[in-house]
CSV table of N, CA, C and O in Angstrom, one decimal:
chain,number,residue,atom,x,y,z
B,27,GLU,N,-17.8,4.4,-10.5
B,27,GLU,CA,-16.9,5.1,-9.7
B,27,GLU,C,-15.8,4.3,-9.2
B,27,GLU,O,-14.6,4.6,-9.2
B,28,GLY,N,-16.1,3.1,-8.6
B,28,GLY,CA,-15.1,2.2,-8.1
B,28,GLY,C,-14.8,2.3,-6.7
B,28,GLY,O,-14.9,3.4,-6.1
B,29,GLN,N,-14.5,1.2,-6.1
B,29,GLN,CA,-14.2,1.2,-4.6
B,29,GLN,C,-13.0,0.3,-4.4
B,29,GLN,O,-12.7,-0.6,-5.2
B,30,LEU,N,-12.3,0.5,-3.2
B,30,LEU,CA,-11.2,-0.3,-2.8
B,30,LEU,C,-11.6,-0.9,-1.4
B,30,LEU,O,-12.1,-0.2,-0.6
B,31,THR,N,-11.2,-2.1,-1.2
B,31,THR,CA,-11.4,-2.8,0.0
B,31,THR,C,-10.1,-3.4,0.5
B,31,THR,O,-9.5,-4.2,-0.2
B,32,ASP,N,-9.7,-2.9,1.7
B,32,ASP,CA,-8.5,-3.4,2.3
B,32,ASP,C,-8.8,-4.6,3.3
B,32,ASP,O,-9.8,-4.5,3.9
B,33,SER,N,-7.9,-5.5,3.4
B,33,SER,CA,-8.1,-6.6,4.4
B,33,SER,C,-6.7,-7.2,4.7
B,33,SER,O,-5.7,-6.9,4.0
B,34,GLY,N,-6.7,-8.0,5.7
B,34,GLY,CA,-5.5,-8.8,6.1
B,34,GLY,C,-4.8,-8.3,7.3
B,34,GLY,O,-3.9,-8.9,7.8
B,35,GLY,N,-5.2,-7.1,7.9
B,35,GLY,CA,-4.6,-6.6,9.0
B,35,GLY,C,-4.8,-7.6,10.2
B,35,GLY,O,-5.8,-8.2,10.3
B,36,ASP,N,-3.8,-7.6,11.1
B,36,ASP,CA,-3.9,-8.5,12.3
B,36,ASP,C,-2.9,-8.1,13.3
B,36,ASP,O,-2.1,-7.1,13.1
B,37,TRP,N,-2.9,-8.8,14.4
B,37,TRP,CA,-1.9,-8.6,15.5
B,37,TRP,C,-0.9,-9.7,15.2
B,37,TRP,O,-1.1,-10.8,14.9
B,38,VAL,N,0.4,-9.3,15.3
B,38,VAL,CA,1.5,-10.2,15.1
B,38,VAL,C,2.7,-9.8,16.0
B,38,VAL,O,2.8,-8.6,16.4
B,39,GLN,N,3.5,-10.7,16.4
B,39,GLN,CA,4.7,-10.5,17.2
B,39,GLN,C,5.8,-9.9,16.3
B,39,GLN,O,5.9,-10.2,15.1
B,40,ALA,N,6.7,-9.1,16.9
B,40,ALA,CA,7.8,-8.6,16.2
B,40,ALA,C,8.6,-9.7,15.5
B,40,ALA,O,8.8,-10.8,16.1
B,41,GLY,N,9.0,-9.5,14.3
B,41,GLY,CA,9.7,-10.5,13.5
B,41,GLY,C,8.8,-11.3,12.6
B,41,GLY,O,9.2,-12.1,11.7
B,42,GLY,N,7.5,-11.2,12.9
B,42,GLY,CA,6.5,-12.0,12.1
B,42,GLY,C,6.2,-11.3,10.7
B,42,GLY,O,6.8,-10.3,10.4
B,43,SER,N,5.3,-11.9,10.0
B,43,SER,CA,4.9,-11.5,8.7
B,43,SER,C,3.4,-11.4,8.5
B,43,SER,O,2.6,-12.1,9.2
B,44,LEU,N,3.0,-10.6,7.6
B,44,LEU,CA,1.5,-10.4,7.3
B,44,LEU,C,1.4,-10.1,5.8
B,44,LEU,O,2.4,-9.5,5.2
B,45,THR,N,0.3,-10.5,5.2
B,45,THR,CA,0.0,-10.1,3.8
B,45,THR,C,-1.3,-9.4,3.8
B,45,THR,O,-2.3,-9.9,4.2
B,46,LEU,N,-1.3,-8.1,3.3
B,46,LEU,CA,-2.5,-7.3,3.2
B,46,LEU,C,-3.0,-7.5,1.8
B,46,LEU,O,-2.2,-7.7,0.8
B,47,SER,N,-4.3,-7.3,1.6
B,47,SER,CA,-4.9,-7.4,0.3
B,47,SER,C,-5.7,-6.1,0.0
B,47,SER,O,-6.2,-5.5,0.9
B,48,CYS,N,-5.7,-5.7,-1.2
B,48,CYS,CA,-6.5,-4.6,-1.7
B,48,CYS,C,-7.2,-5.0,-2.9
B,48,CYS,O,-6.6,-5.3,-3.9
B,49,THR,N,-8.5,-5.0,-2.8
B,49,THR,CA,-9.4,-5.5,-3.9
B,49,THR,C,-10.2,-4.3,-4.5
B,49,THR,O,-10.8,-3.6,-3.8
B,50,ALA,N,-10.1,-4.2,-5.8
B,50,ALA,CA,-10.9,-3.1,-6.5
B,50,ALA,C,-12.2,-3.7,-7.0
B,50,ALA,O,-12.2,-4.8,-7.5
B,51,SER,N,-13.2,-2.9,-7.0
B,51,SER,CA,-14.5,-3.2,-7.6
B,51,SER,C,-14.9,-2.0,-8.4
B,51,SER,O,-14.7,-0.8,-8.0
B,52,GLY,N,-15.3,-2.3,-9.6
B,52,GLY,CA,-15.8,-1.2,-10.5
B,52,GLY,C,-14.6,-0.7,-11.4
B,52,GLY,O,-14.9,0.2,-12.2
B,53,PHE,N,-13.4,-1.2,-11.2
B,53,PHE,CA,-12.3,-0.8,-12.0
B,53,PHE,C,-11.2,-1.8,-11.8
B,53,PHE,O,-11.3,-2.7,-10.9
B,54,THR,N,-10.1,-1.8,-12.6
B,54,THR,CA,-9.0,-2.7,-12.3
B,54,THR,C,-7.7,-2.0,-12.1
B,54,THR,O,-7.6,-0.8,-12.4
B,55,PHE,N,-6.7,-2.7,-11.6
B,55,PHE,CA,-5.4,-2.0,-11.4
B,55,PHE,C,-4.5,-2.0,-12.6
B,55,PHE,O,-3.4,-1.5,-12.6
B,56,VAL,N,-5.0,-2.5,-13.8
B,56,VAL,CA,-4.2,-2.6,-15.0
B,56,VAL,C,-3.8,-1.2,-15.4
B,56,VAL,O,-2.6,-1.1,-15.8
B,57,ASP,N,-4.6,-0.2,-15.3
B,57,ASP,CA,-4.2,1.1,-15.7
B,57,ASP,C,-4.3,2.1,-14.5
B,57,ASP,O,-4.6,3.3,-14.7
B,58,HIS,N,-4.0,1.6,-13.3
B,58,HIS,CA,-3.9,2.4,-12.2
B,58,HIS,C,-2.6,2.2,-11.4
B,58,HIS,O,-2.2,1.1,-11.2
B,59,ASP,N,-2.0,3.3,-11.0
B,59,ASP,CA,-1.0,3.3,-10.0
B,59,ASP,C,-1.6,3.0,-8.6
B,59,ASP,O,-2.7,3.5,-8.4
B,60,MET,N,-0.9,2.3,-7.8
B,60,MET,CA,-1.5,2.2,-6.4
B,60,MET,C,-0.4,2.3,-5.4
B,60,MET,O,0.8,1.9,-5.6
B,61,GLY,N,-0.8,2.7,-4.2
B,61,GLY,CA,0.1,2.8,-3.1
B,61,GLY,C,-0.5,2.3,-1.8
B,61,GLY,O,-1.8,2.3,-1.7
B,62,TRP,N,0.3,2.0,-0.9
B,62,TRP,CA,-0.2,1.6,0.5
B,62,TRP,C,0.3,2.8,1.4
B,62,TRP,O,1.6,3.0,1.5
B,63,TYR,N,-0.6,3.4,2.1
B,63,TYR,CA,-0.2,4.5,3.0
B,63,TYR,C,-0.4,4.0,4.4
B,63,TYR,O,-1.2,3.1,4.7
B,64,ARG,N,0.4,4.6,5.3
B,64,ARG,CA,0.2,4.3,6.8
B,64,ARG,C,0.5,5.6,7.5
B,64,ARG,O,1.1,6.5,6.9
B,65,GLN,N,0.2,5.6,8.8
B,65,GLN,CA,0.5,6.8,9.6
B,65,GLN,C,1.8,6.5,10.3
B,65,GLN,O,1.9,5.5,11.0
B,66,GLY,N,2.8,7.3,10.1
B,66,GLY,CA,4.1,7.0,10.7
B,66,GLY,C,4.1,7.3,12.2
B,66,GLY,O,3.1,7.8,12.7
B,67,SER,N,5.2,6.9,12.9
B,67,SER,CA,5.3,7.1,14.3
B,67,SER,C,5.2,8.6,14.7
B,67,SER,O,4.9,8.9,15.8
B,68,ASP,N,5.5,9.5,13.7
B,68,ASP,CA,5.4,10.9,14.0
B,68,ASP,C,4.0,11.5,13.7
B,68,ASP,O,3.8,12.7,13.8
B,69,GLY,N,3.1,10.6,13.4
B,69,GLY,CA,1.7,10.9,13.1
B,69,GLY,C,1.5,11.4,11.7
B,69,GLY,O,0.3,11.7,11.3
B,70,LYS,N,2.5,11.4,10.9
B,70,LYS,CA,2.4,11.9,9.5
B,70,LYS,C,2.1,10.8,8.6
B,70,LYS,O,2.5,9.6,8.8
B,71,CYS,N,1.4,11.1,7.5
B,71,CYS,CA,1.2,10.1,6.4
B,71,CYS,C,2.5,9.6,5.8
B,71,CYS,O,3.4,10.4,5.6
B,72,GLU,N,2.6,8.3,5.6
B,72,GLU,CA,3.8,7.8,5.1
B,72,GLU,C,3.5,6.8,4.0
B,72,GLU,O,2.5,6.0,4.1
B,73,LEU,N,4.2,6.8,2.9
B,73,LEU,CA,4.0,5.9,1.8
B,73,LEU,C,4.8,4.6,2.1
B,73,LEU,O,6.0,4.6,2.1
B,74,ALA,N,4.1,3.5,2.4
B,74,ALA,CA,4.8,2.3,2.7
B,74,ALA,C,5.2,1.5,1.5
B,74,ALA,O,6.2,0.7,1.5
B,75,ALA,N,4.4,1.6,0.4
B,75,ALA,CA,4.8,0.8,-0.8
B,75,ALA,C,4.1,1.5,-2.0
B,75,ALA,O,3.0,2.1,-1.8
B,76,PHE,N,4.6,1.3,-3.2
B,76,PHE,CA,4.0,1.9,-4.4
B,76,PHE,C,4.2,1.0,-5.6
B,76,PHE,O,5.3,0.3,-5.7
B,77,LEU,N,3.2,0.9,-6.4
B,77,LEU,CA,3.3,0.0,-7.6
B,77,LEU,C,2.7,0.7,-8.8
B,77,LEU,O,1.5,1.2,-8.7
B,78,ARG,N,3.4,0.9,-9.8
B,78,ARG,CA,2.9,1.6,-11.0
B,78,ARG,C,2.0,0.7,-11.8
B,78,ARG,O,2.1,-0.5,-11.8
B,79,GLY,N,1.1,1.3,-12.5
B,79,GLY,CA,0.1,0.6,-13.3
B,79,GLY,C,0.5,0.5,-14.7
B,79,GLY,O,-0.3,0.0,-15.6
B,80,ASP,N,1.8,0.8,-15.0
B,80,ASP,CA,2.2,0.8,-16.4
B,80,ASP,C,2.7,-0.6,-16.9
B,80,ASP,O,3.2,-0.7,-18.0
B,81,GLY,N,2.7,-1.5,-16.0
B,81,GLY,CA,3.0,-2.9,-16.3
B,81,GLY,C,4.5,-3.2,-16.3
B,81,GLY,O,5.0,-4.3,-16.7
B,82,ARG,N,5.4,-2.2,-15.9
B,82,ARG,CA,6.8,-2.4,-16.0
B,82,ARG,C,7.2,-3.4,-14.9
B,82,ARG,O,8.2,-4.0,-15.0
B,83,ALA,N,6.5,-3.4,-13.8
B,83,ALA,CA,6.9,-4.3,-12.7
B,83,ALA,C,5.7,-4.9,-12.1
B,83,ALA,O,4.7,-4.2,-11.9
B,84,ARG,N,5.7,-6.2,-11.8
B,84,ARG,CA,4.6,-6.8,-11.2
B,84,ARG,C,4.7,-6.7,-9.6
B,84,ARG,O,3.8,-6.9,-8.9
B,85,SER,N,6.0,-6.3,-9.2
B,85,SER,CA,6.2,-6.2,-7.7
B,85,SER,C,7.3,-5.1,-7.5
B,85,SER,O,8.1,-4.9,-8.3
B,86,THR,N,7.2,-4.5,-6.3
B,86,THR,CA,8.3,-3.6,-5.9
B,86,THR,C,8.5,-3.8,-4.4
B,86,THR,O,7.7,-4.3,-3.7
B,87,GLN,N,9.7,-3.5,-4.0
B,87,GLN,CA,10.1,-3.6,-2.6
B,87,GLN,C,10.3,-2.3,-2.0
B,87,GLN,O,10.7,-1.3,-2.6
B,88,SER,N,10.1,-2.2,-0.7
B,88,SER,CA,10.3,-1.0,0.1
B,88,SER,C,10.7,-1.3,1.5
B,88,SER,O,10.7,-2.5,1.9
B,89,MET,N,10.8,-0.3,2.3
B,89,MET,CA,11.2,-0.5,3.7
B,89,MET,C,12.4,-1.4,3.9
B,89,MET,O,12.4,-2.4,4.6
B,90,ASN,N,13.4,-1.1,3.1
B,90,ASN,CA,14.7,-1.9,3.1
B,90,ASN,C,14.4,-3.3,2.8
B,90,ASN,O,15.1,-4.2,3.4
B,91,GLY,N,13.5,-3.5,1.9
B,91,GLY,CA,13.3,-4.9,1.4
B,91,GLY,C,12.4,-5.7,2.2
B,91,GLY,O,12.1,-6.9,1.9
B,92,ARG,N,11.8,-5.2,3.3
B,92,ARG,CA,10.9,-5.9,4.2
B,92,ARG,C,9.5,-6.0,3.6
B,92,ARG,O,8.8,-6.9,3.9
B,93,PHE,N,9.1,-5.0,2.8
B,93,PHE,CA,7.8,-5.0,2.2
B,93,PHE,C,7.8,-5.2,0.7
B,93,PHE,O,8.7,-4.7,0.0
B,94,THR,N,6.9,-6.0,0.2
B,94,THR,CA,6.8,-6.2,-1.2
B,94,THR,C,5.4,-6.0,-1.7
B,94,THR,O,4.5,-6.7,-1.2
B,95,ALA,N,5.2,-5.1,-2.6
B,95,ALA,CA,3.8,-4.8,-3.2
B,95,ALA,C,3.8,-5.6,-4.5
B,95,ALA,O,4.8,-5.6,-5.3
B,96,SER,N,2.7,-6.3,-4.7
B,96,SER,CA,2.7,-7.1,-5.9
B,96,SER,C,1.3,-7.2,-6.5
B,96,SER,O,0.3,-7.0,-5.7
B,97,ARG,N,1.2,-7.5,-7.7
B,97,ARG,CA,-0.2,-7.7,-8.4
B,97,ARG,C,-0.6,-9.2,-8.3
B,97,ARG,O,0.3,-10.1,-8.4
B,98,GLY,N,-1.8,-9.4,-8.1
B,98,GLY,CA,-2.4,-10.7,-8.1
B,98,GLY,C,-2.5,-11.2,-9.6
B,98,GLY,O,-2.3,-10.4,-10.5
B,99,ASP,N,-2.8,-12.5,-9.7
B,99,ASP,CA,-3.0,-13.0,-11.1
B,99,ASP,C,-4.2,-12.3,-11.8
B,99,ASP,O,-4.2,-12.2,-13.0
B,100,GLY,N,-5.2,-11.9,-11.0
B,100,GLY,CA,-6.3,-11.2,-11.6
B,100,GLY,C,-6.0,-9.7,-11.7
B,100,GLY,O,-4.9,-9.3,-11.3
B,101,ALA,N,-6.8,-9.0,-12.3
B,101,ALA,CA,-6.5,-7.5,-12.5
B,101,ALA,C,-7.1,-6.6,-11.4
B,101,ALA,O,-6.9,-5.4,-11.5
B,102,ASN,N,-7.7,-7.2,-10.4
B,102,ASN,CA,-8.4,-6.3,-9.4
B,102,ASN,C,-7.9,-6.5,-8.0
B,102,ASN,O,-8.5,-6.1,-7.1
B,103,THR,N,-6.7,-7.2,-7.8
B,103,THR,CA,-6.2,-7.4,-6.4
B,103,THR,C,-4.7,-7.1,-6.4
B,103,THR,O,-4.0,-7.5,-7.3
B,104,VAL,N,-4.3,-6.4,-5.4
B,104,VAL,CA,-2.8,-6.2,-5.2
B,104,VAL,C,-2.6,-6.6,-3.7
B,104,VAL,O,-3.5,-6.6,-2.9
B,105,TYR,N,-1.3,-6.9,-3.4
B,105,TYR,CA,-1.0,-7.4,-2.1
B,105,TYR,C,0.2,-6.6,-1.6
B,105,TYR,O,1.0,-6.1,-2.3
B,106,LEU,N,0.3,-6.6,-0.3
B,106,LEU,CA,1.4,-6.0,0.4
B,106,LEU,C,1.9,-7.1,1.4
B,106,LEU,O,1.3,-7.4,2.4
B,107,ARG,N,3.0,-7.7,1.0
B,107,ARG,CA,3.6,-8.7,1.9
B,107,ARG,C,4.6,-8.0,2.8
B,107,ARG,O,5.6,-7.4,2.3
B,108,MET,N,4.4,-8.1,4.1
B,108,MET,CA,5.3,-7.5,5.1
B,108,MET,C,6.0,-8.5,5.9
B,108,MET,O,5.4,-9.4,6.5
B,109,THR,N,7.3,-8.5,5.9
B,109,THR,CA,8.1,-9.4,6.7
B,109,THR,C,9.0,-8.7,7.7
B,109,THR,O,9.1,-7.4,7.7
B,110,ASP,N,9.5,-9.4,8.7
B,110,ASP,CA,10.3,-8.9,9.8
B,110,ASP,C,9.7,-7.6,10.4
B,110,ASP,O,10.3,-6.6,10.5
B,111,LEU,N,8.4,-7.8,10.7
B,111,LEU,CA,7.7,-6.7,11.2
B,111,LEU,C,8.2,-6.2,12.6
B,111,LEU,O,8.7,-7.0,13.4
B,112,ARG,N,8.1,-4.9,12.8
B,112,ARG,CA,8.6,-4.2,14.0
B,112,ARG,C,7.5,-3.5,14.7
B,112,ARG,O,6.5,-3.1,14.0
B,113,PRO,N,7.6,-3.2,15.9
B,113,PRO,CA,6.5,-2.4,16.6
B,113,PRO,C,6.2,-1.1,16.0
B,113,PRO,O,5.1,-0.7,15.9
B,114,ASN,N,7.2,-0.4,15.4
B,114,ASN,CA,6.9,0.8,14.7
B,114,ASN,C,6.3,0.7,13.4
B,114,ASN,O,6.0,1.7,12.7
B,115,ASP,N,6.0,-0.5,12.9
B,115,ASP,CA,5.2,-0.8,11.8
B,115,ASP,C,3.7,-0.8,12.1
B,115,ASP,O,2.8,-0.8,11.2
B,116,THR,N,3.4,-0.7,13.4
B,116,THR,CA,2.0,-0.7,13.8
B,116,THR,C,1.3,0.6,13.3
B,116,THR,O,1.8,1.7,13.5
B,117,SER,N,0.2,0.4,12.6
B,117,SER,CA,-0.5,1.5,12.0
B,117,SER,C,-1.8,0.9,11.3
B,117,SER,O,-1.9,-0.3,11.2
B,118,VAL,N,-2.6,1.8,10.8
B,118,VAL,CA,-3.7,1.5,9.9
B,118,VAL,C,-3.1,1.7,8.5
B,118,VAL,O,-2.5,2.7,8.2
B,119,TYR,N,-3.2,0.6,7.7
B,119,TYR,CA,-2.7,0.6,6.3
B,119,TYR,C,-3.9,0.8,5.4
B,119,TYR,O,-4.9,0.1,5.5
B,120,VAL,N,-3.7,1.8,4.5
B,120,VAL,CA,-4.8,2.2,3.5
B,120,VAL,C,-4.2,2.1,2.1
B,120,VAL,O,-3.2,2.7,1.8
B,121,CYS,N,-4.9,1.3,1.3
B,121,CYS,CA,-4.5,1.3,-0.1
B,121,CYS,C,-5.2,2.4,-0.9
B,121,CYS,O,-6.3,2.8,-0.5
B,122,ALA,N,-4.5,2.9,-1.9
B,122,ALA,CA,-5.0,4.0,-2.7
B,122,ALA,C,-4.7,3.7,-4.1
B,122,ALA,O,-3.6,3.1,-4.4
B,123,ALA,N,-5.5,4.2,-5.0
B,123,ALA,CA,-5.3,4.0,-6.5
B,123,ALA,C,-5.7,5.2,-7.3
B,123,ALA,O,-6.7,5.9,-6.9
B,124,ALA,N,-4.9,5.5,-8.3
B,124,ALA,CA,-5.2,6.6,-9.2
B,124,ALA,C,-4.8,6.2,-10.6
B,124,ALA,O,-3.9,5.4,-10.8
B,125,PRO,N,-5.5,6.7,-11.6
B,125,PRO,CA,-5.1,6.4,-13.0
B,125,PRO,C,-3.6,6.6,-13.2
B,125,PRO,O,-3.0,7.5,-12.7
B,126,THR,N,-3.0,5.7,-13.9
B,126,THR,CA,-1.6,5.7,-14.2
B,126,THR,C,-1.1,7.1,-14.7
B,126,THR,O,-1.6,7.6,-15.6
B,127,GLY,N,-0.1,7.6,-14.0
B,127,GLY,CA,0.4,8.9,-14.3
B,127,GLY,C,-0.3,10.1,-13.9
B,127,GLY,O,0.1,11.2,-14.1
B,128,TYR,N,-1.5,9.9,-13.2
B,128,TYR,CA,-2.2,11.0,-12.8
B,128,TYR,C,-1.5,11.9,-11.8
B,128,TYR,O,-1.5,13.1,-11.7
B,129,TYR,N,-0.7,11.2,-10.9
B,129,TYR,CA,0.1,11.8,-9.9
B,129,TYR,C,1.6,11.5,-10.2
B,129,TYR,O,1.9,10.4,-10.6
B,130,LYS,N,2.5,12.4,-10.0
B,130,LYS,CA,3.9,12.2,-10.1
B,130,LYS,C,4.4,11.5,-8.9
B,130,LYS,O,3.7,11.4,-7.8
B,131,ASP,N,5.6,10.9,-9.0
B,131,ASP,CA,6.2,10.1,-7.9
B,131,ASP,C,6.2,10.9,-6.6
B,131,ASP,O,5.9,10.4,-5.6
B,132,PHE,N,6.7,12.2,-6.7
B,132,PHE,CA,6.8,12.9,-5.4
B,132,PHE,C,5.5,13.2,-4.8
B,132,PHE,O,5.4,13.3,-3.5
B,133,GLU,N,4.4,13.2,-5.6
B,133,GLU,CA,3.1,13.4,-5.0
B,133,GLU,C,2.6,12.2,-4.2
B,133,GLU,O,2.0,12.3,-3.1
B,134,TRP,N,2.9,11.0,-4.8
B,134,TRP,CA,2.7,9.8,-4.0
B,134,TRP,C,3.6,9.8,-2.7
B,134,TRP,O,3.1,9.4,-1.7
B,135,GLN,N,4.8,10.1,-2.9
B,135,GLN,CA,5.8,10.1,-1.8
B,135,GLN,C,5.3,10.9,-0.6
B,135,GLN,O,5.5,10.5,0.5
B,136,TYR,N,4.8,12.1,-0.9
B,136,TYR,CA,4.4,13.1,0.1
B,136,TYR,C,2.9,13.1,0.4
B,136,TYR,O,2.4,14.0,0.9
B,137,CYS,N,2.2,12.0,0.0
B,137,CYS,CA,0.8,11.8,0.3
B,137,CYS,C,-0.1,12.9,-0.3
B,137,CYS,O,-1.1,13.2,0.3
B,138,SER,N,0.3,13.5,-1.4
B,138,SER,CA,-0.5,14.5,-2.0
B,138,SER,C,-1.3,13.9,-3.1
B,138,SER,O,-1.2,14.3,-4.3
B,139,THR,N,-2.1,13.0,-2.8
B,139,THR,CA,-3.0,12.2,-3.7
B,139,THR,C,-4.4,12.2,-3.2
B,139,THR,O,-5.0,11.2,-3.1
B,140,SER,N,-4.9,13.4,-3.0
B,140,SER,CA,-6.2,13.5,-2.4
B,140,SER,C,-7.4,13.0,-3.2
B,140,SER,O,-8.4,12.6,-2.7
B,141,ALA,N,-7.2,13.0,-4.5
B,141,ALA,CA,-8.3,12.5,-5.4
B,141,ALA,C,-8.2,11.0,-5.7
B,141,ALA,O,-9.0,10.4,-6.4
B,142,ALA,N,-7.2,10.3,-5.2
B,142,ALA,CA,-7.0,8.9,-5.4
B,142,ALA,C,-8.1,8.2,-4.6
B,142,ALA,O,-8.5,8.6,-3.5
B,143,LYS,N,-8.6,7.1,-5.2
B,143,LYS,CA,-9.5,6.2,-4.4
B,143,LYS,C,-8.8,5.6,-3.3
B,143,LYS,O,-7.6,5.3,-3.4
B,144,ARG,N,-9.5,5.4,-2.1
B,144,ARG,CA,-8.9,4.8,-1.0
B,144,ARG,C,-9.8,3.8,-0.4
B,144,ARG,O,-11.0,3.9,-0.4
B,145,GLY,N,-9.1,2.8,0.2
B,145,GLY,CA,-9.8,1.8,1.0
B,145,GLY,C,-10.2,2.3,2.3
B,145,GLY,O,-9.8,3.4,2.7
B,146,GLN,N,-10.8,1.4,3.1
B,146,GLN,CA,-11.2,1.9,4.5
B,146,GLN,C,-10.1,1.7,5.5
B,146,GLN,O,-10.2,2.3,6.6
B,147,GLY,N,-9.1,1.0,5.1
B,147,GLY,CA,-7.9,0.8,6.0
B,147,GLY,C,-8.0,-0.5,6.8
B,147,GLY,O,-9.1,-1.0,7.0
B,148,THR,N,-6.9,-1.1,7.1
B,148,THR,CA,-6.8,-2.3,7.9
B,148,THR,C,-5.7,-2.2,8.9
B,148,THR,O,-4.6,-1.7,8.6
B,149,GLN,N,-6.1,-2.6,10.2
B,149,GLN,CA,-5.2,-2.3,11.3
B,149,GLN,C,-4.1,-3.4,11.4
B,149,GLN,O,-4.4,-4.6,11.4
B,150,VAL,N,-2.8,-3.0,11.5
B,150,VAL,CA,-1.7,-3.9,11.7
B,150,VAL,C,-1.1,-3.5,13.1
B,150,VAL,O,-0.8,-2.4,13.3
B,151,THR,N,-1.0,-4.5,14.0
B,151,THR,CA,-0.5,-4.2,15.3
B,151,THR,C,0.7,-5.2,15.5
B,151,THR,O,0.5,-6.4,15.4
B,152,VAL,N,1.8,-4.7,15.8
B,152,VAL,CA,3.0,-5.5,16.0
B,152,VAL,C,3.5,-5.3,17.5
B,152,VAL,O,3.8,-4.2,17.9
B,153,SER,N,3.5,-6.4,18.2
B,153,SER,CA,3.9,-6.3,19.6
B,153,SER,C,5.4,-6.7,19.7
B,153,SER,O,5.9,-7.6,19.0
B,154,SER,N,6.0,-6.2,20.7
B,154,SER,CA,7.4,-6.5,21.0
B,154,SER,C,7.6,-7.7,21.8
B,154,SER,O,6.7,-8.2,22.4
């Protein structure tokens, strides 16, 4: 079936950086799209970063270039490097994975990926 484990969340001051990890067991990210979700300031699910499993890119940027999702050297870990963190980045970050192409881009964007595997979440707190 496979599982995801998130880690790396912490407390950090505004302007600081953190790197989150998402490790897969029972499957690999080679043939899976993956995303990092968080709860936005309005309480709604927000896609913080997205990385395709088709091998076209080993990393992608989001949040105006502050966040970088990337694949590790192994096939079962992906990272989310977050820089210039702001208080409104405070949230629980959850990684999710689904077979490549299972969901369209807009479904990832609007958090319509209910069948995707999800980690347990890791808390990021940014103080001003």
